[in-house]
Structures are given as structure tokens and as C-alpha cells.
Short mmCIF file of C-alpha atoms in Angstrom, two decimals:
data_model
loop_
_atom_site.label_atom_id
_atom_site.label_comp_id
_atom_site.label_asym_id
_atom_site.label_seq_id
_atom_site.Cartn_x
_atom_site.Cartn_y
_atom_site.Cartn_z
CA MET A 13 44.69 -10.56 69.86
CA ASP A 14 45.59 -7.33 71.58
CA ALA A 15 45.14 -5.29 68.63
CA LEU A 16 41.81 -6.51 68.44
CA ALA A 17 40.91 -5.82 71.47
CA ALA A 18 42.88 -2.15 71.46
CA THR A 19 40.81 -1.77 68.56
CA LEU A 20 37.49 -2.30 69.77
CA ALA A 21 38.01 -0.19 72.66
CA ALA A 22 39.47 2.78 71.22
CA PHE A 23 35.62 2.69 69.01
CA ARG A 24 33.87 1.89 71.97
CA ASP A 25 35.26 5.15 73.49
CA VAL A 26 33.89 7.17 70.27
CA GLU A 27 31.12 5.27 70.42
CA ASP A 28 30.74 6.71 74.50
CA ALA A 29 31.83 9.89 73.96
CA LEU A 30 29.67 10.90 71.00
CA ALA A 31 26.82 9.21 73.58
CA LEU A 32 26.84 11.07 75.98
CA GLU A 33 27.78 14.62 73.97
CA LEU A 34 24.00 13.62 72.35
CA ALA A 35 22.61 13.70 75.71
CA ARG A 36 24.35 16.96 76.63
CA THR A 37 23.24 18.59 73.18
CA LEU A 38 19.75 17.70 74.27
CA SER A 39 19.66 18.84 77.58
CA ALA A 40 21.07 22.15 76.59
CA ARG A 41 18.00 22.73 74.11
CA GLN A 42 15.96 24.27 76.98
CA ARG A 43 18.75 27.06 77.19
CA LEU A 44 18.45 27.43 73.81
CA ARG A 45 14.70 27.90 74.14
CA ARG A 46 15.27 29.95 77.05
CA LEU A 47 18.98 32.46 74.68
CA VAL A 48 20.23 32.75 77.85
CA PRO A 49 23.64 34.29 76.42
CA ALA A 50 26.21 33.48 79.57
CA GLN A 51 24.81 29.54 79.50
CA LEU A 52 24.67 29.09 76.01
CA LEU A 53 28.58 30.59 75.49
CA ALA A 54 29.29 28.43 78.37
CA ARG A 55 27.87 25.52 76.00
CA ALA A 56 29.41 26.41 72.64
CA ALA A 57 32.85 25.69 74.86
CA GLU A 58 31.95 22.63 76.18
CA ARG A 59 30.80 21.62 72.95
CA GLU A 60 34.84 22.60 70.97
CA ALA A 61 36.60 20.85 73.79
CA PHE A 62 34.61 17.61 73.07
CA ASP A 63 35.22 18.09 69.14
CA ALA A 64 38.89 18.43 69.94
CA ALA A 65 38.50 15.69 71.97
CA LEU A 66 36.90 14.06 69.27
CA ARG A 67 39.27 14.15 67.06
CA LEU A 68 41.40 12.55 69.91
CA LEU A 69 39.77 9.24 69.91
CA LEU A 70 39.30 9.11 66.46
CA ALA A 71 42.96 8.98 65.58
CA ARG A 72 43.70 6.31 68.12
CA ALA A 73 41.01 4.58 66.93
CA ARG A 74 42.10 4.65 63.44
CA ALA A 75 45.30 4.00 64.41
CA ALA A 76 44.67 0.30 66.45
CA LEU A 77 42.45 -0.05 62.95
CA HIS A 78 45.08 0.58 61.15
CA GLN A 79 47.42 -1.45 63.23
CA LEU A 80 45.02 -4.14 63.54
CA CYS A 81 44.14 -4.73 59.68
CA GLY A 82 45.70 -1.65 57.58
CA GLY A 83 42.07 -0.32 57.86
CA ASP A 84 40.37 -2.79 55.52
CA VAL A 85 37.68 -4.50 57.35
CA ASP A 86 36.48 -7.22 54.52
CA ALA A 87 40.15 -8.05 54.53
CA LEU A 88 40.42 -8.78 58.18
CA THR A 89 36.44 -10.62 58.52
CA ARG A 90 37.93 -12.47 55.51
CA ARG A 91 41.43 -13.52 57.37
CA ASP A 92 38.97 -13.74 60.52
CA PRO A 93 35.19 -13.50 60.66
CA GLY A 94 34.98 -13.27 64.48
CA ALA A 95 36.97 -10.17 64.92
CA GLY A 96 36.04 -8.82 61.20
CA ASN A 97 32.12 -8.62 62.62
CA ALA A 98 32.71 -7.25 66.62
CA VAL A 99 35.04 -4.77 64.42
CA ALA A 100 32.12 -3.73 62.14
CA GLU A 101 29.38 -3.74 64.74
CA THR A 102 31.35 -1.80 66.46
CA LEU A 103 32.06 0.67 64.37
CA ALA A 104 28.66 0.21 63.07
CA ALA A 105 27.44 1.69 66.58
CA ALA A 106 29.79 4.36 66.91
CA ARG A 107 28.22 6.30 63.13
CA ARG A 108 24.91 5.78 64.76
CA ALA A 109 25.55 7.77 67.12
CA ALA A 110 27.36 10.30 65.09
CA ALA A 111 24.42 10.09 63.49
CA SER A 112 22.26 10.83 66.15
CA LEU A 113 24.58 13.82 67.78
CA ARG A 114 24.19 15.77 63.71
CA GLN A 115 20.65 14.89 63.41
CA ALA A 116 20.65 17.03 67.16
CA ASP A 117 22.95 19.20 65.83
CA THR A 118 20.44 20.12 62.97
CA LEU A 119 17.65 20.31 65.48
CA ASP A 120 19.44 23.20 67.58
CA ARG A 121 20.42 24.87 64.19
CA GLY A 122 17.10 25.20 63.25
CA ILE A 123 16.28 26.59 66.69
CA ALA A 124 18.35 29.20 66.67
CA GLN A 125 17.66 30.13 63.06
CA ARG A 126 14.40 30.51 64.54
CA ALA A 127 15.26 32.61 67.45
CA LEU A 128 17.87 34.85 65.47
CA ALA A 129 15.18 35.79 63.26
CA VAL A 130 12.54 36.54 65.67
CA VAL A 131 15.71 39.02 67.42
CA ARG A 132 16.06 40.26 64.15
CA THR A 133 12.40 41.18 63.33
CA LEU A 134 12.23 42.56 67.69
CA SER A 135 15.60 44.71 66.96
CA SER A 136 13.76 46.43 64.18
CA ARG A 137 11.12 47.43 65.36
CA LEU A 138 13.06 49.25 68.14
CA PRO A 139 12.90 52.82 67.67
CA ALA A 140 16.10 54.73 66.60
CA PRO A 141 18.52 55.74 69.67
CA GLY A 142 18.14 59.22 68.30
CA ALA A 143 14.25 59.39 68.13
CA ALA A 144 14.02 57.98 71.79
CA TYR A 145 16.28 59.18 74.26
CA GLY A 146 17.53 63.64 74.18
CA PRO A 147 21.39 64.05 74.16
CA ARG A 148 22.00 62.58 78.14
CA GLY A 149 20.10 59.84 77.80
CA ALA A 150 16.89 61.14 78.55
CA PRO A 151 13.62 59.61 77.48
CA THR A 152 12.47 62.58 74.97
CA ALA A 153 8.49 63.24 75.26
CA PRO A 154 5.94 62.18 72.44
CA GLU A 155 4.89 64.43 70.61
CA LYS A 156 1.66 66.00 70.61
CA ALA A 157 -0.58 65.87 67.64
CA THR A 158 -2.52 69.38 68.38
CA THR A 159 -5.80 70.75 66.64
CA THR A 160 -7.52 73.92 65.70
CA ARG A 161 -11.27 73.77 67.15
CA ARG A 162 -13.30 76.50 66.39
CA THR A 163 -16.01 77.34 68.58
CA ALA A 164 -19.16 78.89 67.33
#
């Protein structure tokens, strides 16, 4: 059963890649909270590379599964219960890893949205450039309130 071994190995590779990306995502959460632009951009590039690699792993896993049983795990289980159960357990583990990563992504998206709201609020409170600086970039003097006082 070389096809079975190849299918199991392919889906274990998917599971391992997802678990590794989950660990990276959780460790990168502090960067997101601190809003360090260079680190966030580097992490985004890492994630993009991971997504491309995962697509290749999934294509290989699907091809192996199709070669093994035509993509029908139930038919494989009826024909060979041991092999079918092994494939089903491996698929379930990969799905659990994907669900964990999806949950971490959802939490990170929430953190990013809250951070964006804070940044937008802060930037809306800053004075407009024309009011804060003169034509050569020097700060303008604050206007002084004057009052006229009568003395007796």
C-alpha cells in the first residue's frame, strides 16, 4: 500500500505545516499588539509564503488521496477499514489544525481592527498641518487671548 503511505504522509505534512504556522501566528501576536510596522510587514510576507506552500501541499495531498481511493474515503473504509480509518483520522487531524489556525487568525483580525480604530481616532485628534506649522515647518505660536481690563 504505497499509495496509502503517500496519502498519510501528504496529509501529515499539511497538518505539520498548519501547526507550525499556528505557532508562528501566536508568537507574532505581540508584534501586532505593539504595532511595529517592519515586523508586521515581515510577518505578512511570511504568511503569504506559507499560504503558497500550503496550496502546494494540499494539491499533493489531494492527488495522493485521489490516487488511493478516487477521493472517496468512505469507499476506502468499506474496502479496507484499517486504511480508511487511518486516512480519516489523518484528515481529521489536518482539519483540526486548520480550524485552530483559522481561530487564531480571527482573534488577530479583531486585535488589528481595534488597533486601527485607535490609530484613526488618534489621527483625527491631531491638528491639521496648516494650523500646527508655519510655511517653513516651524511651529506657529499659539494664539493668546487678550482681554481689556479697566482699572479704577
